[in-house]
PDB file of C-alpha atoms in Angstrom:
ATOM      1  CA  MET A 405       7.756 -27.221  -3.169  1.00 45.00           C
ATOM      2  CA  ALA A 406       6.605 -27.448   0.429  1.00 56.00           C
ATOM      3  CA  ARG A 407       8.045 -25.068   2.970  1.00 64.00           C
ATOM      4  CA  HIS A 408       9.729 -26.353   6.108  1.00 73.00           C
ATOM      5  CA  PRO A 409       7.387 -25.606   9.045  1.00 80.00           C
ATOM      6  CA  ASN A 410      10.131 -23.600  10.781  1.00 83.00           C
ATOM      7  CA  ASP A 411      10.457 -21.295   7.742  1.00 78.00           C
ATOM      8  CA  ILE A 412       6.788 -20.525   7.038  1.00 80.00           C
ATOM      9  CA  TYR A 413       6.847 -17.401   9.254  1.00 82.00           C
ATOM     10  CA  LYS A 414       9.555 -15.937   6.992  1.00 79.00           C
ATOM     11  CA  THR A 415       7.066 -15.594   4.133  1.00 78.00           C
ATOM     12  CA  ALA A 416       4.372 -13.904   6.215  1.00 83.00           C
ATOM     13  CA  PHE A 417       2.982 -10.558   5.193  1.00 85.00           C
ATOM     14  CA  LYS A 418       0.320  -8.475   6.846  1.00 85.00           C
ATOM     15  CA  THR A 419      -2.518  -6.689   5.104  1.00 84.00           C
ATOM     16  CA  PRO A 420      -5.492  -4.772   6.484  1.00 86.00           C
ATOM     17  CA  PHE A 421      -7.372  -8.057   6.051  1.00 86.00           C
ATOM     18  CA  GLY A 422      -5.079 -10.276   8.114  1.00 87.00           C
ATOM     19  CA  LEU A 423      -1.771 -12.127   8.194  1.00 89.00           C
ATOM     20  CA  PHE A 424      -0.972 -14.380   5.243  1.00 87.00           C
ATOM     21  CA  LYS A 425       1.762 -17.052   5.070  1.00 85.00           C
ATOM     22  CA  TRP A 426       2.948 -19.113   2.128  1.00 78.00           C
ATOM     23  CA  LEU A 427       2.790 -22.854   2.827  1.00 77.00           C
ATOM     24  CA  VAL A 428       4.587 -23.572  -0.450  1.00 69.00           C
ATOM     25  CA  MET A 429       7.215 -21.495  -2.236  1.00 61.00           C
ATOM     26  CA  PRO A 430       5.663 -19.879  -5.324  1.00 63.00           C
ATOM     27  CA  GLN A 431       7.773 -19.805  -8.432  1.00 61.00           C
ATOM     28  CA  GLY A 432       9.890 -16.670  -8.583  1.00 59.00           C
ATOM     29  CA  LEU A 433       8.948 -15.427  -5.114  1.00 59.00           C
ATOM     30  CA  CYS A 434      11.445 -13.102  -3.539  1.00 62.00           C
ATOM     31  CA  ASN A 435      10.850 -12.091   0.063  1.00 70.00           C
ATOM     32  CA  ALA A 436      11.788  -8.447  -0.441  1.00 68.00           C
ATOM     33  CA  PRO A 437       8.382  -7.207  -1.699  1.00 77.00           C
ATOM     34  CA  ALA A 438       6.456  -9.051   1.031  1.00 79.00           C
ATOM     35  CA  THR A 439       8.834  -7.822   3.693  1.00 76.00           C
ATOM     36  CA  TRP A 440       8.551  -4.241   2.446  1.00 79.00           C
ATOM     37  CA  GLN A 441       4.743  -4.448   2.256  1.00 85.00           C
ATOM     38  CA  GLY A 442       4.633  -5.726   5.825  1.00 85.00           C
ATOM     39  CA  PHE A 443       6.946  -2.949   6.979  1.00 85.00           C
ATOM     40  CA  ILE A 444       4.890  -0.208   5.317  1.00 87.00           C
ATOM     41  CA  ASN A 445       1.643  -1.682   6.657  1.00 89.00           C
ATOM     42  CA  TRP A 446       3.133  -1.741  10.154  1.00 90.00           C
ATOM     43  CA  ILE A 447       4.422   1.851   9.956  1.00 89.00           C
ATOM     44  CA  LEU A 448       1.094   3.227   8.687  1.00 89.00           C
ATOM     45  CA  ARG A 449      -1.182   0.786  10.555  1.00 89.00           C
ATOM     46  CA  LYS A 450      -3.156   3.561  12.293  1.00 88.00           C
ATOM     47  CA  TYR A 451      -4.305   4.989   8.970  1.00 83.00           C
ATOM     48  CA  VAL A 452      -4.823   2.000   6.646  1.00 82.00           C
ATOM     49  CA  GLY A 453      -8.243   2.094   5.014  1.00 80.00           C
ATOM     50  CA  LYS A 454      -9.058   5.338   6.820  1.00 81.00           C
ATOM     51  CA  ILE A 455      -7.012   7.895   4.888  1.00 79.00           C
ATOM     52  CA  TYR A 456      -4.871   5.849   2.490  1.00 79.00           C
ATOM     53  CA  TYR A 457      -4.228   2.587   0.648  1.00 80.00           C
ATOM     54  CA  VAL A 458      -0.758   1.258  -0.061  1.00 82.00           C
ATOM     55  CA  TYR A 459       0.602  -1.356  -2.409  1.00 80.00           C
ATOM     56  CA  ILE A 460       4.347  -1.949  -2.218  1.00 79.00           C
ATOM     57  CA  ASP A 461       5.692   1.557  -2.930  1.00 76.00           C
ATOM     58  CA  ASP A 462       2.509   3.267  -4.111  1.00 80.00           C
ATOM     59  CA  ILE A 463       0.587   5.187  -1.454  1.00 83.00           C
ATOM     60  CA  ALA A 464      -2.797   6.654  -2.375  1.00 80.00           C
ATOM     61  CA  ILE A 465      -4.049   9.218   0.151  1.00 81.00           C
ATOM     62  CA  PHE A 466      -7.697  10.173  -0.169  1.00 76.00           C
ATOM     63  CA  LEU A 467      -9.749  13.096   1.091  1.00 76.00           C
ATOM     64  CA  ASP A 468     -13.038  14.939   1.206  1.00 76.00           C
ATOM     65  CA  SER A 469     -11.555  18.445   1.159  1.00 80.00           C
ATOM     66  CA  LEU A 470      -8.249  20.139   0.415  1.00 81.00           C
ATOM     67  CA  SER A 471      -7.653  20.994   4.078  1.00 84.00           C
ATOM     68  CA  GLU A 472      -8.325  17.354   5.038  1.00 84.00           C
ATOM     69  CA  HIS A 473      -5.931  16.193   2.317  1.00 83.00           C
ATOM     70  CA  TYR A 474      -3.226  18.530   3.634  1.00 85.00           C
ATOM     71  CA  ARG A 475      -3.684  17.046   7.128  1.00 88.00           C
ATOM     72  CA  ASN A 476      -3.669  13.459   5.795  1.00 86.00           C
ATOM     73  CA  VAL A 477      -0.534  14.014   3.724  1.00 87.00           C
ATOM     74  CA  ARG A 478       1.229  15.487   6.777  1.00 90.00           C
ATOM     75  CA  LEU A 479       0.247  12.466   8.917  1.00 89.00           C
ATOM     76  CA  ILE A 480       1.520   9.962   6.355  1.00 88.00           C
ATOM     77  CA  LEU A 481       4.727  11.876   5.601  1.00 89.00           C
ATOM     78  CA  GLN A 482       5.459  12.294   9.326  1.00 93.00           C
ATOM     79  CA  ALA A 483       4.941   8.560   9.975  1.00 91.00           C
ATOM     80  CA  LEU A 484       7.286   7.698   7.092  1.00 89.00           C
ATOM     81  CA  GLN A 485       9.882  10.202   8.290  1.00 91.00           C
ATOM     82  CA  ASP A 486       9.688   8.835  11.848  1.00 92.00           C
ATOM     83  CA  ALA A 487      10.448   5.376  10.413  1.00 88.00           C
ATOM     84  CA  GLY A 488      13.466   6.721   8.509  1.00 85.00           C
ATOM     85  CA  ILE A 489      11.944   6.344   5.047  1.00 84.00           C
ATOM     86  CA  ILE A 490      13.078   8.875   2.467  1.00 81.00           C
ATOM     87  CA  LEU A 491      10.703   9.663  -0.385  1.00 82.00           C
ATOM     88  CA  SER A 492      11.575  10.777  -3.882  1.00 80.00           C
ATOM     89  CA  SER A 493      10.012  14.081  -4.861  1.00 81.00           C
ATOM     90  CA  PHE A 494      10.539  13.028  -8.485  1.00 80.00           C
ATOM     91  CA  LYS A 495       8.208  10.036  -8.016  1.00 78.00           C
ATOM     92  CA  SER A 496       5.657  11.875  -5.873  1.00 79.00           C
ATOM     93  CA  CYS A 497       2.399  13.318  -7.141  1.00 78.00           C
ATOM     94  CA  LEU A 498       0.795  15.510  -4.486  1.00 76.00           C
ATOM     95  CA  TYR A 499      -2.501  17.422  -4.513  1.00 76.00           C
ATOM     96  CA  THR A 500      -3.797  16.075  -7.790  1.00 79.00           C
ATOM     97  CA  ASP A 501      -7.379  15.326  -8.785  1.00 79.00           C
ATOM     98  CA  GLU A 502      -6.504  12.117 -10.641  1.00 82.00           C
ATOM     99  CA  ILE A 503      -4.028   9.283 -10.081  1.00 81.00           C
ATOM    100  CA  LYS A 504      -3.214   5.969 -11.734  1.00 81.00           C
ATOM    101  CA  PHE A 505      -3.230   3.225  -9.095  1.00 78.00           C
ATOM    102  CA  LEU A 506      -2.971  -0.501  -9.826  1.00 77.00           C
ATOM    103  CA  GLY A 507      -4.185  -0.167 -13.390  1.00 78.00           C
ATOM    104  CA  HIS A 508      -7.108   2.098 -12.553  1.00 79.00           C
ATOM    105  CA  ILE A 509      -7.700   5.826 -12.716  1.00 83.00           C
ATOM    106  CA  ILE A 510      -8.962   7.210  -9.427  1.00 82.00           C
ATOM    107  CA  SER A 511     -10.388  10.722  -9.400  1.00 80.00           C
ATOM    108  CA  SER A 512     -13.221  12.827  -8.034  1.00 78.00           C
ATOM    109  CA  ARG A 513     -15.379  11.102 -10.678  1.00 81.00           C
ATOM    110  CA  GLY A 514     -14.731   7.715  -9.028  1.00 79.00           C
ATOM    111  CA  ILE A 515     -12.780   4.654 -10.144  1.00 81.00           C
ATOM    112  CA  GLU A 516     -12.375   3.979 -13.854  1.00 81.00           C
ATOM    113  CA  ALA A 517     -10.559   1.290 -15.805  1.00 79.00           C
ATOM    114  CA  GLY A 518      -7.116   2.399 -16.862  1.00 72.00           C
ATOM    115  CA  ALA A 519      -6.041   2.647 -20.473  1.00 68.00           C
ATOM    116  CA  SER A 520      -4.066  -0.573 -20.112  1.00 61.00           C
ATOM    117  CA  GLY A 521      -7.341  -2.505 -19.854  1.00 53.00           C
ATOM    118  CA  ILE A 522      -6.435  -4.303 -16.653  1.00 50.00           C
ATOM    119  CA  ARG A 523      -9.701  -5.635 -15.305  1.00 49.00           C
ATOM    120  CA  ASN A 524      -8.704  -7.750 -12.334  1.00 50.00           C
ATOM    121  CA  SER A 525      -6.399  -6.085  -9.864  1.00 50.00           C
ATOM    122  CA  LEU A 526      -5.929  -5.837  -6.155  1.00 49.00           C
ATOM    123  CA  LEU A 527      -7.942  -2.612  -6.137  1.00 48.00           C
ATOM    124  CA  ASN A 528     -11.059  -4.452  -7.341  1.00 51.00           C
ATOM    125  CA  TYR A 529     -10.547  -6.921  -4.529  1.00 49.00           C
ATOM    126  CA  VAL A 530      -9.926  -4.244  -1.889  1.00 48.00           C
ATOM    127  CA  LEU A 531     -12.820  -1.989  -2.842  1.00 47.00           C
TER     128      LEU A 531
END
C-alpha cells in the first residue's frame, strides 16, 4: 500500500547511518517503535557509536576500563534524565563483563553467537 506523499515524513526514523522513510506501509507496522528509536537517537546523538549502541530500549555502553565505563554510564544516564526518561533498575544490568544484545553475547572476549542461534541481526549489520 503506497503512502500518501504528505504522510511519508511520519514514518521517518533516524539512525547513526542516516534518515530512513517508508514509502509503503509495511504489514503490521506501528509507528511507536520508530518514533521511540528516533527519540532515543536524538537524545543520545552526541555519543552514538562512540560510547554506546542502542536498539529500541536496549542500550549497550562499552568501555576500555572500569573508570571509563563509570564516566560513560554517567553521561548516558544524565542525558536520559535530562530528557525526562525514567529507567527501571529491575531491567538494568550495570558493570557486567557480558551482555546479551540482539541475539549475540558481547563480552571482553568479543562478539559471539547467542544460544538462540540467531545469525542475521542488526548487530551484524552495524558492526
